[in-house]
mmCIF file with all atom_site columns, C-alpha atoms in Angstrom:
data_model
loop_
_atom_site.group_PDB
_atom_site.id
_atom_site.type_symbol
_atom_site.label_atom_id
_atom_site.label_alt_id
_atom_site.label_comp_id
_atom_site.label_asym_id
_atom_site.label_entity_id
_atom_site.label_seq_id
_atom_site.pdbx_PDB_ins_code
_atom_site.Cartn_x
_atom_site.Cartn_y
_atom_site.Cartn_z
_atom_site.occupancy
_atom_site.B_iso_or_equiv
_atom_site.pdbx_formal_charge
_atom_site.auth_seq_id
_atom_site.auth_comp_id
_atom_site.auth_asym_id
_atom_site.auth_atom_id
_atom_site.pdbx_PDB_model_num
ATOM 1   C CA . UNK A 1 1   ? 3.808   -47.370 40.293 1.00 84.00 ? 1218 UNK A CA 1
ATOM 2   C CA . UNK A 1 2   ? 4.777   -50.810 38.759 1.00 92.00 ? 1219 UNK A CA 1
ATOM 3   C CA . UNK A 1 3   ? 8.095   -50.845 36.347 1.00 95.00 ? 1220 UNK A CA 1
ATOM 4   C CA . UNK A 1 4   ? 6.713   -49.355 32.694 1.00 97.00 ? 1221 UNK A CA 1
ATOM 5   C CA . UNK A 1 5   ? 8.382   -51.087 29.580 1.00 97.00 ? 1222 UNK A CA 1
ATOM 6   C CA . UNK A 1 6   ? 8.089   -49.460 26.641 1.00 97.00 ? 1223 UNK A CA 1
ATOM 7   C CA . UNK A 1 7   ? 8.630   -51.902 23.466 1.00 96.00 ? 1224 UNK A CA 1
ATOM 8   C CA . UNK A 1 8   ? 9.377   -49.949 21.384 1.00 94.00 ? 1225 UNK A CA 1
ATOM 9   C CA . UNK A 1 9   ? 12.433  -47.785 19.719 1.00 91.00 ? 1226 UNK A CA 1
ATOM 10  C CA . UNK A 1 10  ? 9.920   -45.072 18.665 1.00 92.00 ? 1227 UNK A CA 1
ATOM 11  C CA . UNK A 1 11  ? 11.519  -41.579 19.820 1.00 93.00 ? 1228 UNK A CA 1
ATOM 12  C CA . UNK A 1 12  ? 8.205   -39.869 19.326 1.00 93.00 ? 1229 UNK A CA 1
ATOM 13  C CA . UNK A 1 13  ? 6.588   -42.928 21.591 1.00 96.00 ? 1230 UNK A CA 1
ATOM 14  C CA . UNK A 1 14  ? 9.139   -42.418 23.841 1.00 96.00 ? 1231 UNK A CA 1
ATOM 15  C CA . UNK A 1 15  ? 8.521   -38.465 23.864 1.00 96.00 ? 1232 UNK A CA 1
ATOM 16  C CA . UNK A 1 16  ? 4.752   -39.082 24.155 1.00 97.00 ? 1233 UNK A CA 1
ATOM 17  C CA . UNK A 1 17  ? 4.812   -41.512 26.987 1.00 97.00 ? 1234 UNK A CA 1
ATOM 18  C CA . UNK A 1 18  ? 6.918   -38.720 28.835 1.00 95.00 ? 1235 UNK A CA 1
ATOM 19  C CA . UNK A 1 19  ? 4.248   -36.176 28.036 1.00 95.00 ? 1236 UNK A CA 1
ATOM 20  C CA . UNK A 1 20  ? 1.740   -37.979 30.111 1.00 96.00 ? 1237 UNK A CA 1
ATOM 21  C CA . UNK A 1 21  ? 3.928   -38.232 32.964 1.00 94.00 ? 1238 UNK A CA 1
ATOM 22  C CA . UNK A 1 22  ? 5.459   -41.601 31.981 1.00 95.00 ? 1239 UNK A CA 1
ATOM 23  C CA . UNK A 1 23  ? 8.974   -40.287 32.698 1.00 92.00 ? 1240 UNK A CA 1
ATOM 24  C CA . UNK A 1 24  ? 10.743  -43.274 34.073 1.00 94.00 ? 1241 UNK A CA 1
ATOM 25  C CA . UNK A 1 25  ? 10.234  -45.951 32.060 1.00 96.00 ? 1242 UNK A CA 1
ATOM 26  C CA . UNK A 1 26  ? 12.409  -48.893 30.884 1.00 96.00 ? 1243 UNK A CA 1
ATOM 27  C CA . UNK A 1 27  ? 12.669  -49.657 26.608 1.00 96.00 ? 1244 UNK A CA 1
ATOM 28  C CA . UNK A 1 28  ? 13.234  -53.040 25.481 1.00 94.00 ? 1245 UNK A CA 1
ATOM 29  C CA . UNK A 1 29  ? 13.317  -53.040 21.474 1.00 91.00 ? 1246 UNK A CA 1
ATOM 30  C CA . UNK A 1 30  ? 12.299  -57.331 21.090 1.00 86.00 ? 1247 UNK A CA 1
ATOM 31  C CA . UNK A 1 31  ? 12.717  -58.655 17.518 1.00 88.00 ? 1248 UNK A CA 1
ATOM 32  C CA . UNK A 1 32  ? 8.736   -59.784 16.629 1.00 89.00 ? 1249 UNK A CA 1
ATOM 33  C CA . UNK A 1 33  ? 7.453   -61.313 13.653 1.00 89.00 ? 1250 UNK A CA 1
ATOM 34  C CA . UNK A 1 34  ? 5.813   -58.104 11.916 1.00 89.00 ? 1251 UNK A CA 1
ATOM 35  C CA . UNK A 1 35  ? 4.462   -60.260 8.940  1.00 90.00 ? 1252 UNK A CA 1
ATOM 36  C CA . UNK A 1 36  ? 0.325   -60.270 8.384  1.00 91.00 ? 1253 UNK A CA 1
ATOM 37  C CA . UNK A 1 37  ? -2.348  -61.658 6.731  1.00 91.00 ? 1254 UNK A CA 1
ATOM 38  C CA . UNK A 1 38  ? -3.506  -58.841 4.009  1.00 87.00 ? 1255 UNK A CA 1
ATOM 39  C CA . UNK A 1 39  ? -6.600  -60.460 3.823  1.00 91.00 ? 1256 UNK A CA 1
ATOM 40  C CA . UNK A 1 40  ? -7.058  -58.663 7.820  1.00 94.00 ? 1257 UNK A CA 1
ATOM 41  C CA . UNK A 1 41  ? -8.907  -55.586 8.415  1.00 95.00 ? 1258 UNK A CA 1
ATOM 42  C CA . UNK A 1 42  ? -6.078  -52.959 8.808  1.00 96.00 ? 1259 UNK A CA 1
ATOM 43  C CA . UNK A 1 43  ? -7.636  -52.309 12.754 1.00 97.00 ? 1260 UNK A CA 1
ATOM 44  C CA . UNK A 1 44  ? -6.602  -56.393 12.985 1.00 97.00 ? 1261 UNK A CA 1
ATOM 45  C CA . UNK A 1 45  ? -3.374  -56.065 11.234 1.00 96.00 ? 1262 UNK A CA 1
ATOM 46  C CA . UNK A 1 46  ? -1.801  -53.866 13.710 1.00 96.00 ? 1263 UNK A CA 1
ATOM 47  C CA . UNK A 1 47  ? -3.717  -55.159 16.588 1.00 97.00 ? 1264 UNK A CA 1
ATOM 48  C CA . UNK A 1 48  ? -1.888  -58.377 15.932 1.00 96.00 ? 1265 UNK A CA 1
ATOM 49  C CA . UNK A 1 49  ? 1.743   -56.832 14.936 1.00 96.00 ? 1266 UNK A CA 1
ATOM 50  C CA . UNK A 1 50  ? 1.528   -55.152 18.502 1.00 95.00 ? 1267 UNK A CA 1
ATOM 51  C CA . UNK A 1 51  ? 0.722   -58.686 20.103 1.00 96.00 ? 1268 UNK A CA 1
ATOM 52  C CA . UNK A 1 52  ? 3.618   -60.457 18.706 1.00 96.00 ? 1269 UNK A CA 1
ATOM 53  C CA . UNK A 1 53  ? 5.791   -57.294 19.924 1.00 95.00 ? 1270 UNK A CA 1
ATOM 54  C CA . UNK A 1 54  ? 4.038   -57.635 23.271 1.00 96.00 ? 1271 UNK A CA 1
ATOM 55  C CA . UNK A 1 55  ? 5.073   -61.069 23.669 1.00 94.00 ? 1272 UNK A CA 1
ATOM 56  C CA . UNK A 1 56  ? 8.154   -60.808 22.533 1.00 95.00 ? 1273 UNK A CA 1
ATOM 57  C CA . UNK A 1 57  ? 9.329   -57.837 24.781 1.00 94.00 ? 1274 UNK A CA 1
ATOM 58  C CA . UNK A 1 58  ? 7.995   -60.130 27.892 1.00 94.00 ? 1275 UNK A CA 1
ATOM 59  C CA . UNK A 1 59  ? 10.016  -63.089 26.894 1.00 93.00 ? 1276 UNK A CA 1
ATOM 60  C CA . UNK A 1 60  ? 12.986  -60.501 27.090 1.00 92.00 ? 1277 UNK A CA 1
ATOM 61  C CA . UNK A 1 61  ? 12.149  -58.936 30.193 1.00 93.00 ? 1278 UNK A CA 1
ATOM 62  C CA . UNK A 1 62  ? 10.946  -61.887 32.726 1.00 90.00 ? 1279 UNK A CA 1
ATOM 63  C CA . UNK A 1 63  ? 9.455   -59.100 34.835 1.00 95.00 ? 1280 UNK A CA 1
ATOM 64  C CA . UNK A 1 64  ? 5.759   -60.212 35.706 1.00 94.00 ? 1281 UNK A CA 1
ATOM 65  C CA . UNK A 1 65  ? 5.599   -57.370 37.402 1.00 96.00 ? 1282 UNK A CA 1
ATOM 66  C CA . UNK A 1 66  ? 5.870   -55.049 35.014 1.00 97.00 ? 1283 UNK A CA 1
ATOM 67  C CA . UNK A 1 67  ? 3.244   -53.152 32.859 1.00 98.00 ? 1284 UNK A CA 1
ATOM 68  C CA . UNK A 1 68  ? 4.894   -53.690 29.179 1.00 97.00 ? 1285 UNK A CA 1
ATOM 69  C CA . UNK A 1 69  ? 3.080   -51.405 26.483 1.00 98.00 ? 1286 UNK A CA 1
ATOM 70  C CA . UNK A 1 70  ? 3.850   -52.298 23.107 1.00 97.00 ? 1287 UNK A CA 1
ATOM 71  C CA . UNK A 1 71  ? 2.302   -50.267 19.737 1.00 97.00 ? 1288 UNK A CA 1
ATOM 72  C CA . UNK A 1 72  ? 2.137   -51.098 15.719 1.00 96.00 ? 1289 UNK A CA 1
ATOM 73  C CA . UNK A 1 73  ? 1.522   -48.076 13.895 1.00 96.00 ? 1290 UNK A CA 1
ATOM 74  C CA . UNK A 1 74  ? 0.402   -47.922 10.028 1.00 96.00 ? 1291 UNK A CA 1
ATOM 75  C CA . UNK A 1 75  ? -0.953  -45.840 7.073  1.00 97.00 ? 1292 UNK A CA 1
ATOM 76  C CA . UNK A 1 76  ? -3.686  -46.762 5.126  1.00 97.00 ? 1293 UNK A CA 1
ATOM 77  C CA . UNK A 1 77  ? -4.870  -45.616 1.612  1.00 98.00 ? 1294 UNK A CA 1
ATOM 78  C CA . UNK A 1 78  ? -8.042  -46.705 0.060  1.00 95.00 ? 1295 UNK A CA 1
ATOM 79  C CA . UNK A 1 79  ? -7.183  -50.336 2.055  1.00 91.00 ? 1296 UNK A CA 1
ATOM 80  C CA . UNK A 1 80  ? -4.053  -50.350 1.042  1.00 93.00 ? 1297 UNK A CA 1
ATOM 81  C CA . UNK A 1 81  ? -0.675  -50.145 3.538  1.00 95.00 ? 1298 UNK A CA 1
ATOM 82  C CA . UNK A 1 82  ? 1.401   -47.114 2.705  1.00 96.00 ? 1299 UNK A CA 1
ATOM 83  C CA . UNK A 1 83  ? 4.944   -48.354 4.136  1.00 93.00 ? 1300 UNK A CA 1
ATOM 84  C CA . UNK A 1 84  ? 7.916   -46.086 4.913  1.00 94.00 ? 1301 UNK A CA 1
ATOM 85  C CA . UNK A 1 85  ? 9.728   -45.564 1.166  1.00 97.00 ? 1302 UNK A CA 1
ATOM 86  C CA . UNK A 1 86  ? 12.659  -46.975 0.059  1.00 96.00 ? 1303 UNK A CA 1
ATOM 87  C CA . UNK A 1 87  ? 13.392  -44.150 -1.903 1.00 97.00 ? 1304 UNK A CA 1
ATOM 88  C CA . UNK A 1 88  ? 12.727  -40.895 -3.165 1.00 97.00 ? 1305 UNK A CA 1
ATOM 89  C CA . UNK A 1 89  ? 10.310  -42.066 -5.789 1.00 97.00 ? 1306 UNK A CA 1
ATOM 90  C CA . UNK A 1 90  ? 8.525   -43.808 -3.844 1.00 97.00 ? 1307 UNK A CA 1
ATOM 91  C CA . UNK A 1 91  ? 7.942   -41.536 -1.308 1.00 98.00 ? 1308 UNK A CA 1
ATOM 92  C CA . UNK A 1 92  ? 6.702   -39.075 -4.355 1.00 98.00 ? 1309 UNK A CA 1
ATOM 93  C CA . UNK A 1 93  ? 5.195   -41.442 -5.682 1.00 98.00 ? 1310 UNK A CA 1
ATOM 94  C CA . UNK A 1 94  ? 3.116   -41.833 -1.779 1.00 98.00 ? 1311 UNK A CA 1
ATOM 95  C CA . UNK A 1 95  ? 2.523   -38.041 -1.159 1.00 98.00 ? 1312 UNK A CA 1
ATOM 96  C CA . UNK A 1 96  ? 0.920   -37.443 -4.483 1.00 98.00 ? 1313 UNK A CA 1
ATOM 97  C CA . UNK A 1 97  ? -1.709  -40.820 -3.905 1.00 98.00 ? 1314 UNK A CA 1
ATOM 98  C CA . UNK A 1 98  ? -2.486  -38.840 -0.217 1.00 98.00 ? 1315 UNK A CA 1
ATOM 99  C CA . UNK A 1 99  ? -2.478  -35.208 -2.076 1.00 98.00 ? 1316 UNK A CA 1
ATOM 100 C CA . UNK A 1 100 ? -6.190  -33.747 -1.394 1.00 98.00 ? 1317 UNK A CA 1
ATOM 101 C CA . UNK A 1 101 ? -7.363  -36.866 0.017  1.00 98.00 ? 1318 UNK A CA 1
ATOM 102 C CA . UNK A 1 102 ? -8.090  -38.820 3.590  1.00 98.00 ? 1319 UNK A CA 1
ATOM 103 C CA . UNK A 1 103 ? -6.578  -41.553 4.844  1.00 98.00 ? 1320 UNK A CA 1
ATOM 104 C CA . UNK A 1 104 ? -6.408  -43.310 7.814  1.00 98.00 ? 1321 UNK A CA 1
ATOM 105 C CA . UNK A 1 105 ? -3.766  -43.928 10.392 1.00 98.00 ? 1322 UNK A CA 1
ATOM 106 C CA . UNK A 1 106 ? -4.172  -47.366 12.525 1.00 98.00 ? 1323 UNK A CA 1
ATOM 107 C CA . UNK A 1 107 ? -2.381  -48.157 15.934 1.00 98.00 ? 1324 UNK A CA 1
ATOM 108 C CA . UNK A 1 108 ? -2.297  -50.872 17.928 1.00 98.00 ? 1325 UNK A CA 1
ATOM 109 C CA . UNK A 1 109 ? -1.797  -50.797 21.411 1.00 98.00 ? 1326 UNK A CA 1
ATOM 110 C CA . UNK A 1 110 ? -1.314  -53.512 23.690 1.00 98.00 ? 1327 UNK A CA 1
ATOM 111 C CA . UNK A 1 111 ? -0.530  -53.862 27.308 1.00 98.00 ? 1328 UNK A CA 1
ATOM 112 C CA . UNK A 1 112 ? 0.582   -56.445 29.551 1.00 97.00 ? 1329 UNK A CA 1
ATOM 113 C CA . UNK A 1 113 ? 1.420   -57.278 33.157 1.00 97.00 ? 1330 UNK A CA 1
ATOM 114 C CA . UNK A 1 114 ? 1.983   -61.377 34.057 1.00 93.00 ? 1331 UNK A CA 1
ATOM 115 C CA . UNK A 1 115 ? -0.506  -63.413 31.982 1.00 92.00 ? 1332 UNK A CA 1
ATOM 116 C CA . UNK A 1 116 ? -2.933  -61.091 31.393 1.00 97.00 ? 1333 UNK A CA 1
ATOM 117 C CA . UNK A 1 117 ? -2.558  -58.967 28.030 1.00 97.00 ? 1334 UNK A CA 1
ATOM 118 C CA . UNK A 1 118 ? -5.169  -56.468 26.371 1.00 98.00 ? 1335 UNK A CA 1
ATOM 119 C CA . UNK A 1 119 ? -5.244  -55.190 22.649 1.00 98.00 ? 1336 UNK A CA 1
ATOM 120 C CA . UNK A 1 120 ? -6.955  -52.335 21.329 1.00 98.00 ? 1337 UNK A CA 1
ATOM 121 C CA . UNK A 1 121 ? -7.032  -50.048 17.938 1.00 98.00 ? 1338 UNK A CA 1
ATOM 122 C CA . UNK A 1 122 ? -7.341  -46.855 17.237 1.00 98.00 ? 1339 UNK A CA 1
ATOM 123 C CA . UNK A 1 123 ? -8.096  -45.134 13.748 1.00 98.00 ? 1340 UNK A CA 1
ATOM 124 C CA . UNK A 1 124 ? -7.724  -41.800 12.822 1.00 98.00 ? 1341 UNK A CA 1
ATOM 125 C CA . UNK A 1 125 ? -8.737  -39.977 10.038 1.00 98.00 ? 1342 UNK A CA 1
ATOM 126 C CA . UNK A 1 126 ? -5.939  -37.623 8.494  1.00 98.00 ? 1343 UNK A CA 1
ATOM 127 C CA . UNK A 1 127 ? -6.897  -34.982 5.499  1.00 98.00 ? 1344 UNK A CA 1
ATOM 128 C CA . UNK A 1 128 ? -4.420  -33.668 3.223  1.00 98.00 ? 1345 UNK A CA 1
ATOM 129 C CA . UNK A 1 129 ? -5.134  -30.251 1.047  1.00 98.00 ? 1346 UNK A CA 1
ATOM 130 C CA . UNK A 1 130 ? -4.021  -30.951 -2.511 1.00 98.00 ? 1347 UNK A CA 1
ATOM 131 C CA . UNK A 1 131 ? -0.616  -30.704 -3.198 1.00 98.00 ? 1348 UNK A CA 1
ATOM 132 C CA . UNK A 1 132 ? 1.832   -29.552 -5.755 1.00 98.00 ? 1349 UNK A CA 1
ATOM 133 C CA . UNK A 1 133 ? 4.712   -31.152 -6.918 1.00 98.00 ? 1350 UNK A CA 1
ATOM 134 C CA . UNK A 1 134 ? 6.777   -28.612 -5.898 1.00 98.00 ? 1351 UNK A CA 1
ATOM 135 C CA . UNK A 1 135 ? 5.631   -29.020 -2.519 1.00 98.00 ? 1352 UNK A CA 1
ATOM 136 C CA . UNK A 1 136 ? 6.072   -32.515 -2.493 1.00 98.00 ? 1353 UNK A CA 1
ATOM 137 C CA . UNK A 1 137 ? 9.419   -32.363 -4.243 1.00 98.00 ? 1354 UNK A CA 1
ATOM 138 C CA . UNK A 1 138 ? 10.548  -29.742 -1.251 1.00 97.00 ? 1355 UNK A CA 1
ATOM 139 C CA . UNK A 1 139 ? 9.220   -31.956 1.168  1.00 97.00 ? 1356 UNK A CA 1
ATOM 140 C CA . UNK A 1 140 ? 11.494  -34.762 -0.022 1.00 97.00 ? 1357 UNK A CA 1
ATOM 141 C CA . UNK A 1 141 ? 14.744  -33.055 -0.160 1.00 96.00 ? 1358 UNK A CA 1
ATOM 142 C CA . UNK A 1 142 ? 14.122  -32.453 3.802  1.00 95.00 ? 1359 UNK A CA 1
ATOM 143 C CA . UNK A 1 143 ? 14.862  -35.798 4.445  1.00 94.00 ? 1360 UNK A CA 1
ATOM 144 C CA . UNK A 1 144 ? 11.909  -36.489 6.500  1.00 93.00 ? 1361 UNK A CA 1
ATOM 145 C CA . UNK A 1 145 ? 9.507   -38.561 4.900  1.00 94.00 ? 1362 UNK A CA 1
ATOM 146 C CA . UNK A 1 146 ? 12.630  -41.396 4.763  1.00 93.00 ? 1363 UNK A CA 1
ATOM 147 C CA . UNK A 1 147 ? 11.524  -42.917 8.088  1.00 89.00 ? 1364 UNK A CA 1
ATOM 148 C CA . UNK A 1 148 ? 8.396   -42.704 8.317  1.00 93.00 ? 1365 UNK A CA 1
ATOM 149 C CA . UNK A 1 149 ? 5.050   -44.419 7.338  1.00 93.00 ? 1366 UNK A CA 1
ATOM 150 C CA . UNK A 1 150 ? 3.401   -42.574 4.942  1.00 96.00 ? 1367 UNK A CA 1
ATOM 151 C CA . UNK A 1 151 ? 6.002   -40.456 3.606  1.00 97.00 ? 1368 UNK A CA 1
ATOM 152 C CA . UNK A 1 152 ? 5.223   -37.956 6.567  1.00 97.00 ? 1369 UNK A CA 1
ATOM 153 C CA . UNK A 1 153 ? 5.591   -37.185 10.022 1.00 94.00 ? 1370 UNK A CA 1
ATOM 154 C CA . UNK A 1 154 ? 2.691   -35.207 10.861 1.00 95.00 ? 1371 UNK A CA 1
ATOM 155 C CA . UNK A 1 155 ? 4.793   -33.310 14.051 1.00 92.00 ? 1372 UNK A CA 1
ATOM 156 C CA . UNK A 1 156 ? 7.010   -31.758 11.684 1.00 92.00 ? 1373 UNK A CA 1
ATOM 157 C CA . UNK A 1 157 ? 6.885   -29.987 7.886  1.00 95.00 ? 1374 UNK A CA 1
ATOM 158 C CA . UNK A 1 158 ? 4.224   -32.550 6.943  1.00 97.00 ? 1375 UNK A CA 1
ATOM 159 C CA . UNK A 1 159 ? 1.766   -30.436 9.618  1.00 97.00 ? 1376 UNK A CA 1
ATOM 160 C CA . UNK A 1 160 ? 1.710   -27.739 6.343  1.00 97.00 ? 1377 UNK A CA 1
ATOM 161 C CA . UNK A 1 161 ? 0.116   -30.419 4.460  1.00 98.00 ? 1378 UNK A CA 1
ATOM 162 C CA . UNK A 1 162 ? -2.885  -31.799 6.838  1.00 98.00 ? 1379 UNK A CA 1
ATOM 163 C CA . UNK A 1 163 ? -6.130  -29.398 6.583  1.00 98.00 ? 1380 UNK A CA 1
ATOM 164 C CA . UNK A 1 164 ? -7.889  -31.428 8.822  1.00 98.00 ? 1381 UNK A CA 1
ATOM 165 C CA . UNK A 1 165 ? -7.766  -34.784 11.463 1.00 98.00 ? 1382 UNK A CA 1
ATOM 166 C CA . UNK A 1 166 ? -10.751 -36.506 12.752 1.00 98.00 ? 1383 UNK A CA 1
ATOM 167 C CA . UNK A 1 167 ? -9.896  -38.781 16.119 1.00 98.00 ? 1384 UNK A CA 1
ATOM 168 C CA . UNK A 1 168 ? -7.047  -38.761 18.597 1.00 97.00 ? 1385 UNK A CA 1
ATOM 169 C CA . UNK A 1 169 ? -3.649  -36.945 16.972 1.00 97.00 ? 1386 UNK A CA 1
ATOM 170 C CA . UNK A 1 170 ? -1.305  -38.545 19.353 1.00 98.00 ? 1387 UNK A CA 1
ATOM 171 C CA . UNK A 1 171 ? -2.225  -41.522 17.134 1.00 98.00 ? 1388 UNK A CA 1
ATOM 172 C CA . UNK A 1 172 ? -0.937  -40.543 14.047 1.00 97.00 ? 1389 UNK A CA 1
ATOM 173 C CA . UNK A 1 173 ? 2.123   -39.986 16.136 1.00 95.00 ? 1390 UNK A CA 1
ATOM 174 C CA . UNK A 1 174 ? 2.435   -43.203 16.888 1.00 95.00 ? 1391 UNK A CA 1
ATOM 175 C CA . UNK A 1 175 ? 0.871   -43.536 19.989 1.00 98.00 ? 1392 UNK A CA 1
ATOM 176 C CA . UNK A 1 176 ? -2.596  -42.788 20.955 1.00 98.00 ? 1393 UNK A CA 1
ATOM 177 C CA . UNK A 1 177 ? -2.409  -41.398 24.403 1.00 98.00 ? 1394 UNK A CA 1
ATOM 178 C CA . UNK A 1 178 ? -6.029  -41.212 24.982 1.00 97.00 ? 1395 UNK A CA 1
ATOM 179 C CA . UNK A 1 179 ? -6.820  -44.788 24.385 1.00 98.00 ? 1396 UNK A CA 1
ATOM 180 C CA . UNK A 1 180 ? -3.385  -45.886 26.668 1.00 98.00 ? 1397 UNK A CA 1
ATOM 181 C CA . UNK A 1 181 ? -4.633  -43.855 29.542 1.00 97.00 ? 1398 UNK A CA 1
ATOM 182 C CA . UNK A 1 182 ? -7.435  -45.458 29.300 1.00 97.00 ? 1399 UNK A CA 1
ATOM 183 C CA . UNK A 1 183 ? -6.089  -48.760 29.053 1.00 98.00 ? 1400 UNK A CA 1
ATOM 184 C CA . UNK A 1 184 ? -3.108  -48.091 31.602 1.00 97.00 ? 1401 UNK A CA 1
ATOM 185 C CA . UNK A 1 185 ? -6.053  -47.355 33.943 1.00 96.00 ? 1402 UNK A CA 1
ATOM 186 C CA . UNK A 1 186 ? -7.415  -50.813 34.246 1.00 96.00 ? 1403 UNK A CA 1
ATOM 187 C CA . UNK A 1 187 ? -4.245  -52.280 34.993 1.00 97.00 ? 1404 UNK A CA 1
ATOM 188 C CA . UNK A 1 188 ? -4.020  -49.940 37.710 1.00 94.00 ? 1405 UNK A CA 1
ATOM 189 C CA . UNK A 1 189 ? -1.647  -46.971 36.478 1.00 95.00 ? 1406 UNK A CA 1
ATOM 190 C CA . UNK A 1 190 ? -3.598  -44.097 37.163 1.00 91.00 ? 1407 UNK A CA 1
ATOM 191 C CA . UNK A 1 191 ? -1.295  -40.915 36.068 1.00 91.00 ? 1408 UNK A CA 1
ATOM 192 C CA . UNK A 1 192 ? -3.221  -38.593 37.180 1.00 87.00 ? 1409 UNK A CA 1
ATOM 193 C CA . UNK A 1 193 ? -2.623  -39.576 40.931 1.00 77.00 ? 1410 UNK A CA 1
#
């Protein structure tokens, strides 16, 4: 198997690429542009957030060897980007909008080897129940929707609030590990060897 990089400095990417039998793997954390045209379909805005990560992480590791994977991971709302809050407000202020609704969770995934580089999305649909703000307010004090895009972290309390997914749920991890198989695959990682 050819040296993996992982750009990223994801924990739960890291976790999931070990889940798949990705266990010895190199991360490289590059500093990319992230910036975007809004005016981009949310499947192009990550698709070309990954990219710049992607290239970035091969400047840093001069290895044209190696199979770099690099992912961009965001929430949207009605079209709109949900960020991760900046404070507690904010991240009320998130939870309520996704209370009883569905939204959509976009990755980007990208892999490389040498000069040739492939980018693909993946959407998932993510249903919330409706919410009270109690709930929400509990939620909060746990400290976990700080991080994370959203407001939530689906693997952990947030799971209470999602009555239903439609498409891969590695990808609203971060990572979708269908779609990277897939891609890993053609550039001839085959993990189930």
């Amino acid at each position: 198997m050819p040296r993996i990089i992982l750009a990223s400095q994801s924990p739960r990417r890291r976790q999931l690429l070990a889940q798949i039998g990705v266990t010895d793997f190199d991360v490289l954390v590059p500093d990319a542009d992230e910036s975007y045209d809004p005016a981009l379909s949310p499947q192009d805005i990550v698709c070309s957030i990954c990219r710049k990560k992607a290239e970035a992480a091969r400047l840093l590791a001069d290895d044209p060897g190696a199979v770099l994977i690099a992912a961009d991971t965001m929430v949207f709302l009605d079209g709109l980007r949900l960020g991760k809050p900046h404070s507690q407000e904010e991240a009320f202020a998130m939870l309520s909008a996704l209370s009883g609704r569905t939204h959509h969770v976009c990755t980007g995934v990208t892999v490389c080897q040498g000069g040739r580089m492939e980018t693909r999305p993946e959407t998932t649909d993510v249903i919330f129940r409706p919410l009270t703000e109690a709930e929400i307010r509990a939620y909060i004090r746990t400290g976990d929707p700080m991080d994370k895009a959203g407001a939530y972290g689906v693997q952990g309390m947030a799971a209470l609030f999602v009555s239903g997914i439609r498409g891969d749920y590695f990808n609203v991890m971060g990572l979708p590990l269908h779609l990277l198989g897939r891609m890993l695959a053609g550039f001839g990682v085959e993990l189930l060897q």
